[in-house]
XYZ file of C-alpha atoms in Angstrom:
433
model
C -305.612 -22.795 -71.825
C -304.980 -21.847 -68.152
C -303.529 -18.460 -67.184
C -299.993 -18.604 -65.947
C -299.663 -18.810 -62.022
C -298.933 -15.683 -60.065
C -296.127 -16.425 -57.604
C -295.465 -14.138 -54.629
C -292.044 -12.888 -54.440
C -291.145 -12.820 -50.694
C -293.155 -9.959 -49.438
C -295.175 -9.508 -52.667
C -298.749 -8.655 -52.997
C -300.645 -11.513 -54.915
C -303.812 -10.052 -56.658
C -306.770 -12.693 -56.576
C -309.741 -11.766 -58.821
C -311.777 -14.792 -58.712
C -314.205 -15.974 -56.055
C -315.249 -12.550 -54.567
C -318.899 -12.407 -53.494
C -321.293 -10.009 -55.647
C -321.259 -7.097 -53.104
C -317.455 -7.217 -52.936
C -317.092 -7.113 -56.346
C -319.352 -4.188 -56.692
C -317.074 -2.440 -53.986
C -313.805 -3.400 -55.687
C -313.262 -0.372 -57.863
C -313.782 2.047 -54.914
C -311.280 -0.055 -52.820
C -308.678 0.088 -55.591
C -309.343 3.759 -55.950
C -308.800 4.338 -52.500
C -305.595 2.035 -52.233
C -304.227 4.199 -55.099
C -304.786 7.414 -53.231
C -303.206 6.089 -50.242
C -300.014 4.541 -51.688
C -299.277 6.659 -54.781
C -296.688 9.364 -53.786
C -295.830 12.650 -55.265
C -293.620 12.350 -58.467
C -289.932 12.820 -57.925
C -290.046 16.481 -58.883
C -292.786 17.145 -56.311
C -290.986 15.049 -53.636
C -288.490 17.854 -53.071
C -291.216 20.180 -51.780
C -292.977 17.823 -49.203
C -291.997 14.706 -47.268
C -292.545 11.404 -48.918
C -293.350 8.388 -46.803
C -294.277 5.715 -49.356
C -294.228 5.519 -53.245
C -294.760 3.366 -56.320
C -291.518 2.680 -57.869
C -291.422 4.212 -61.500
C -291.178 1.158 -63.828
C -291.759 3.016 -66.984
C -288.475 4.992 -67.364
C -286.567 4.003 -70.534
C -283.665 6.027 -69.717
C -280.845 5.830 -67.061
C -279.098 2.592 -66.127
C -280.779 -0.449 -67.454
C -279.880 -3.406 -69.542
C -281.811 -6.214 -71.414
C -285.140 -4.787 -70.041
C -288.432 -5.269 -71.818
C -291.250 -2.648 -70.899
C -294.842 -4.013 -71.352
C -298.202 -2.663 -71.388
C -299.279 -1.439 -68.019
C -295.796 -0.418 -66.926
C -294.539 -4.088 -66.484
C -290.728 -4.862 -66.739
C -289.188 -8.130 -67.501
C -286.096 -9.675 -69.436
C -286.046 -8.769 -73.016
C -283.452 -11.170 -74.633
C -283.569 -14.567 -72.773
C -280.321 -15.345 -74.641
C -278.174 -12.742 -72.816
C -276.140 -14.140 -69.862
C -273.669 -12.943 -67.542
C -271.131 -15.186 -65.363
C -272.507 -13.929 -61.884
C -276.099 -15.164 -62.992
C -274.833 -18.767 -63.005
C -275.800 -19.375 -66.722
C -279.345 -17.911 -66.374
C -280.822 -15.021 -68.386
C -280.157 -11.775 -66.984
C -281.614 -8.066 -66.857
C -281.198 -5.194 -64.467
C -283.480 -2.086 -64.209
C -282.374 0.840 -61.938
C -285.251 3.130 -61.349
C -285.048 6.931 -60.988
C -284.290 8.398 -57.922
C -287.035 9.512 -55.234
C -286.196 12.757 -53.078
C -287.758 12.126 -49.608
C -287.876 15.569 -48.269
C -286.619 14.388 -45.020
C -283.738 12.264 -43.393
C -284.965 8.406 -43.486
C -283.146 4.964 -42.973
C -285.521 2.091 -42.838
C -287.974 1.023 -45.677
C -290.119 -1.886 -46.586
C -290.800 -3.136 -50.023
C -293.955 -4.765 -51.450
C -293.901 -6.244 -54.955
C -296.559 -7.478 -57.490
C -294.429 -9.944 -59.321
C -294.849 -13.077 -61.609
C -292.039 -15.325 -60.769
C -291.727 -18.682 -62.725
C -290.196 -21.645 -60.953
C -286.426 -21.490 -61.109
C -286.162 -17.781 -61.751
C -285.290 -15.099 -59.213
C -285.875 -11.349 -58.677
C -283.457 -9.345 -56.454
C -284.745 -6.040 -55.297
C -282.068 -3.593 -53.688
C -282.308 -0.233 -52.097
C -279.594 2.463 -51.747
C -279.622 5.941 -50.488
C -277.750 9.088 -50.606
C -277.290 12.188 -48.074
C -275.105 14.285 -50.402
C -274.729 14.325 -54.239
C -272.510 11.645 -55.631
C -272.181 9.635 -52.622
C -274.307 6.492 -51.703
C -274.821 3.877 -49.182
C -273.939 0.351 -50.175
C -277.022 -1.600 -51.795
C -279.168 -3.482 -49.533
C -281.403 -6.216 -50.568
C -284.909 -6.167 -49.556
C -285.965 -9.878 -48.223
C -289.755 -10.456 -47.594
C -291.484 -8.356 -45.190
C -288.113 -7.375 -43.322
C -287.395 -3.798 -43.323
C -284.246 -2.699 -45.196
C -282.189 -0.506 -42.888
C -279.468 1.668 -44.569
C -276.055 2.552 -43.123
C -277.073 6.207 -42.339
C -279.958 8.661 -42.864
C -280.588 9.590 -46.349
C -282.710 12.189 -48.311
C -282.708 10.419 -51.616
C -283.430 6.625 -52.372
C -282.986 4.471 -55.470
C -284.284 0.932 -56.293
C -282.545 -1.715 -58.480
C -284.181 -4.650 -59.819
C -282.256 -7.586 -61.045
C -284.083 -10.353 -63.101
C -282.392 -13.737 -63.023
C -284.348 -16.161 -65.584
C -284.194 -19.816 -66.012
C -281.985 -21.665 -68.473
C -285.208 -22.266 -70.598
C -285.797 -18.660 -70.700
C -288.569 -18.002 -68.064
C -288.111 -14.840 -66.154
C -289.878 -12.602 -63.647
C -292.115 -10.040 -64.661
C -292.799 -7.065 -62.044
C -296.033 -5.009 -62.437
C -295.793 -2.984 -59.221
C -293.375 -2.147 -56.329
C -294.332 -0.141 -53.456
C -291.487 1.349 -50.817
C -292.635 2.605 -47.539
C -290.511 4.206 -44.719
C -291.139 2.295 -41.647
C -293.176 3.607 -39.005
C -290.253 3.636 -36.556
C -287.098 4.948 -37.681
C -283.748 3.518 -36.003
C -281.905 6.358 -34.289
C -278.766 7.200 -36.397
C -275.434 6.119 -34.828
C -273.222 9.121 -33.513
C -271.046 8.820 -36.831
C -273.910 8.364 -39.190
C -273.322 10.061 -42.430
C -269.684 11.110 -41.487
C -267.273 9.743 -43.936
C -264.137 7.977 -42.730
C -260.544 9.735 -43.567
C -259.716 6.827 -45.705
C -261.182 3.541 -46.614
C -259.744 0.181 -45.075
C -256.933 -1.552 -46.956
C -256.742 -5.311 -47.401
C -253.973 -7.446 -48.833
C -256.129 -9.763 -51.490
C -255.430 -12.341 -54.309
C -256.335 -10.776 -57.570
C -257.194 -12.797 -60.698
C -257.457 -11.403 -64.311
C -261.071 -11.361 -65.543
C -260.666 -11.322 -69.252
C -264.071 -12.275 -70.702
C -263.996 -9.606 -73.623
C -267.370 -9.240 -75.120
C -269.197 -10.760 -72.172
C -271.621 -9.070 -70.023
C -270.967 -7.804 -66.295
C -273.462 -7.840 -63.460
C -274.261 -4.322 -64.122
C -274.861 -4.897 -67.928
C -271.659 -3.635 -68.961
C -269.979 -5.124 -72.179
C -266.524 -5.941 -71.500
C -264.061 -4.234 -74.025
C -260.411 -4.956 -74.735
C -258.022 -3.727 -71.859
C -261.086 -2.688 -69.950
C -260.627 -1.009 -66.577
C -262.788 -2.207 -63.802
C -262.921 -4.874 -61.038
C -265.199 -7.346 -59.698
C -266.136 -8.017 -56.117
C -267.954 -10.998 -54.699
C -270.956 -9.002 -53.504
C -273.711 -6.882 -55.206
C -273.624 -4.509 -52.371
C -270.807 -2.220 -54.093
C -271.868 -2.905 -57.701
C -271.720 0.539 -59.429
C -273.852 1.477 -62.517
C -272.494 0.885 -65.952
C -270.083 3.480 -66.549
C -270.521 4.834 -62.994
C -267.742 5.258 -60.178
C -269.816 5.493 -57.064
C -268.192 2.248 -55.960
C -264.542 1.914 -56.507
C -261.176 0.496 -54.932
C -257.567 1.496 -55.298
C -255.286 -1.344 -56.229
C -251.565 -1.065 -55.788
C -248.940 -3.626 -57.019
C -245.244 -3.262 -56.807
C -245.272 0.407 -56.664
C -247.996 0.964 -59.407
C -251.622 1.990 -58.519
C -254.902 2.504 -59.973
C -258.284 3.396 -58.861
C -261.011 1.229 -60.656
C -264.816 1.122 -60.491
C -266.625 -1.981 -59.433
C -268.718 -3.316 -62.347
C -269.039 -7.030 -61.785
C -269.648 -9.508 -59.244
C -267.237 -12.372 -58.476
C -264.823 -14.098 -58.106
C -266.535 -17.374 -56.654
C -269.278 -15.870 -54.374
C -271.893 -13.340 -55.002
C -272.851 -12.441 -51.236
C -269.395 -12.100 -49.665
C -269.096 -8.525 -48.648
C -265.974 -9.145 -46.701
C -264.764 -5.517 -46.563
C -267.510 -5.046 -44.061
C -267.492 -5.872 -40.152
C -268.764 -9.175 -39.249
C -272.001 -7.964 -37.642
C -272.801 -6.077 -40.914
C -271.451 -8.781 -43.437
C -274.299 -10.494 -45.597
C -272.890 -13.976 -45.225
C -269.912 -15.857 -43.588
C -270.273 -13.640 -40.397
C -267.696 -15.841 -38.478
C -264.858 -14.622 -40.714
C -262.838 -11.688 -39.725
C -263.359 -8.548 -41.680
C -261.211 -8.245 -44.762
C -260.959 -12.058 -45.242
C -262.744 -13.401 -48.232
C -264.728 -16.804 -48.147
C -262.764 -17.906 -51.012
C -259.289 -17.433 -49.326
C -260.526 -18.998 -46.045
C -261.971 -21.989 -48.099
C -258.714 -22.301 -50.043
C -256.327 -21.842 -47.393
C -257.969 -23.421 -44.276
C -260.793 -25.586 -45.791
C -263.507 -23.107 -44.484
C -266.833 -24.229 -45.656
C -265.332 -27.777 -46.797
C -263.408 -25.824 -49.160
C -266.433 -24.872 -51.279
C -267.955 -21.489 -52.285
C -271.499 -20.578 -51.939
C -272.624 -22.692 -54.971
C -270.643 -25.840 -53.693
C -267.851 -25.420 -56.156
C -264.320 -26.543 -54.987
C -262.431 -23.145 -54.564
C -259.121 -23.463 -56.721
C -257.571 -20.086 -55.707
C -257.891 -17.702 -52.666
C -259.208 -14.864 -55.122
C -261.090 -11.957 -53.408
C -261.124 -9.567 -56.420
C -261.208 -9.960 -60.167
C -259.430 -7.410 -62.349
C -260.202 -6.300 -65.799
C -257.439 -6.635 -68.442
C -256.678 -2.911 -68.621
C -256.159 -2.525 -64.900
C -254.428 -5.702 -64.649
C -251.740 -5.247 -67.591
C -251.768 -1.578 -68.068
C -252.428 0.047 -64.734
C -250.716 -2.441 -62.244
C -248.268 -4.078 -64.705
C -249.328 -7.471 -63.540
C -248.320 -10.513 -65.680
C -249.952 -13.194 -63.687
C -252.366 -13.687 -60.831
C -250.756 -12.162 -57.548
C -251.403 -10.637 -54.136
C -252.380 -6.907 -54.254
C -253.139 -4.000 -51.807
C -256.821 -2.990 -52.239
C -258.159 0.198 -50.526
C -262.122 0.254 -50.524
C -263.936 3.558 -51.425
C -260.678 5.721 -51.281
C -261.173 9.289 -51.101
C -260.055 10.045 -54.465
C -258.604 8.589 -57.573
C -255.045 8.798 -56.165
C -252.382 11.120 -54.691
C -254.468 12.300 -51.649
C -257.234 14.972 -52.242
C -256.010 18.533 -52.121
C -258.876 19.779 -54.530
C -262.616 19.638 -54.709
C -264.744 19.230 -57.753
C -268.129 21.037 -58.377
C -271.192 19.376 -59.620
C -272.954 22.472 -60.254
C -272.180 26.282 -60.607
C -272.335 27.880 -57.325
C -271.141 31.173 -55.425
C -268.173 31.297 -53.367
C -268.961 33.654 -50.292
C -266.789 35.548 -48.000
C -268.017 33.657 -44.909
C -269.981 30.250 -44.604
C -273.376 31.905 -45.214
C -275.408 32.842 -48.201
C -275.902 36.218 -46.507
C -272.176 37.110 -47.036
C -270.857 38.804 -49.951
C -269.980 36.847 -53.203
C -266.197 36.619 -53.444
C -265.991 34.182 -56.611
C -267.856 31.345 -58.150
C -267.113 27.565 -58.965
C -268.287 25.996 -62.158
C -269.853 22.609 -62.762
C -267.172 19.811 -63.542
C -264.212 22.180 -62.838
C -261.574 21.362 -59.763
C -260.422 23.834 -57.312
C -257.809 23.818 -54.436
C -259.177 23.568 -51.031
C -257.959 24.434 -47.459
C -260.349 23.061 -44.869
C -264.107 22.741 -44.201
C -266.185 24.472 -41.430
C -269.763 24.558 -40.079
C -272.053 27.276 -41.452
C -275.348 28.024 -42.773
C -277.774 25.076 -43.673
C -278.050 25.067 -47.450
C -280.568 22.827 -49.267
C -280.380 22.028 -53.053
C -281.766 19.080 -55.220
C -283.254 17.557 -51.998
C -280.053 17.432 -49.949
C -279.279 19.681 -46.916
C -275.880 20.301 -45.386
C -274.132 22.761 -43.112
C -270.636 22.098 -44.256
C -268.732 24.849 -46.069
C -265.249 24.261 -47.755
C -262.777 26.992 -47.562
C -261.010 27.748 -50.841
C -257.935 30.050 -51.527
C -258.888 32.957 -53.911
C -256.623 34.162 -56.686
C -256.592 37.755 -55.386
C -255.443 36.411 -51.817
C -257.611 35.688 -48.901
C -260.137 32.832 -48.769
C -263.783 32.008 -49.690
C -266.384 29.631 -48.691
C -268.315 27.301 -50.953
C -271.271 25.205 -49.610
C -270.323 21.449 -49.602
C -273.817 20.680 -51.131
C -272.406 21.807 -54.380
C -269.432 19.754 -54.337
C -268.784 15.976 -55.466
C -267.933 13.448 -52.905
C -269.076 13.516 -49.370
C -270.446 16.488 -47.391
C -267.157 18.264 -47.482
C -266.309 17.316 -51.019
C -263.549 14.943 -49.682
C -261.676 17.598 -47.427
C -260.714 15.836 -44.245
C -259.117 18.892 -42.276
C -261.670 21.002 -40.380
C -260.589 24.731 -40.309
């Protein structure tokens, strides 16, 4: 019996153990040890104390966001149950593994990925990265393609990797045994607005269809429940974790609104991030921002009236809506046009409060040197006035000089570092003091 072939995922490292001359075989253990010393980065716990430039992705974690993943000996990961399917995988077996975060210890925005993977013919392995520069705030996911660098939209101090395994109808699936991420030697200069959140997300009028599919599995591994509340967008770039709300949209229909997380990929396409400007859009860059490819295909015969899979587009849908959001949240009775705001500041009504993700002191001025005036508690919300620039504070690998002014019960105001607030660097407060 011949061993299974090892196929290179684009940018992968292929190990070739046979055919080495004797003196090179003798030197191989030393070379492998040297390579390990060069590539292995500090653990995430240690990464907060010294800068990290390259690291092996942790493939061994059995916690966190993963679905249908089998962990093998030696730290390999692959599909566990080849019978599990999701519509976005086009009828193939499916698994998703999101690795633990790595704290970089410095701001970076550009990375390369090198993988050791066994990929049977007809299967696919998707490797994506995202980053964060403030707790609870992430860049969109970006796919690593071959040796090309993955450039995130802003400098980040925390990075996370997601693997999606798409097997063959016959059950063959990729197996990953190693994954190395490296910061590129030359980091692109950040734009003047890098890391600065917009006052509000863009709003588009989109044709919405009801997803249904109760009992099925979404692209992030969520099992759809009756009257569930989420949406699907035709790109993985804004696909949130199962149960997470890091990517969300606000839908409004005939006076009723609901903010829902993005837990699935569809309708029609899987690489159509139409909410991004054309220069940043993954595909269909000749379409204007805010116009889904399916809408252009249906209304104008764009791409011959076909989607990315060559199917005839039967409606102009740019968003799928789960039953609970469709019926209960919006009061819809049939597919129709809705107003959709991407990444809204809050879950509705305009943000006048902030929510702490950790216990923190409220100071009499925007510095830790000032007297403690009060405290905020993790998970609790508080009214907020405005934000200002103050002392830089570092916590959990993040650094920020933004402080938020809070009214105090005893009168007057106090200041809490935005590093301890959910959302962006100011906890979602848009008015500067």
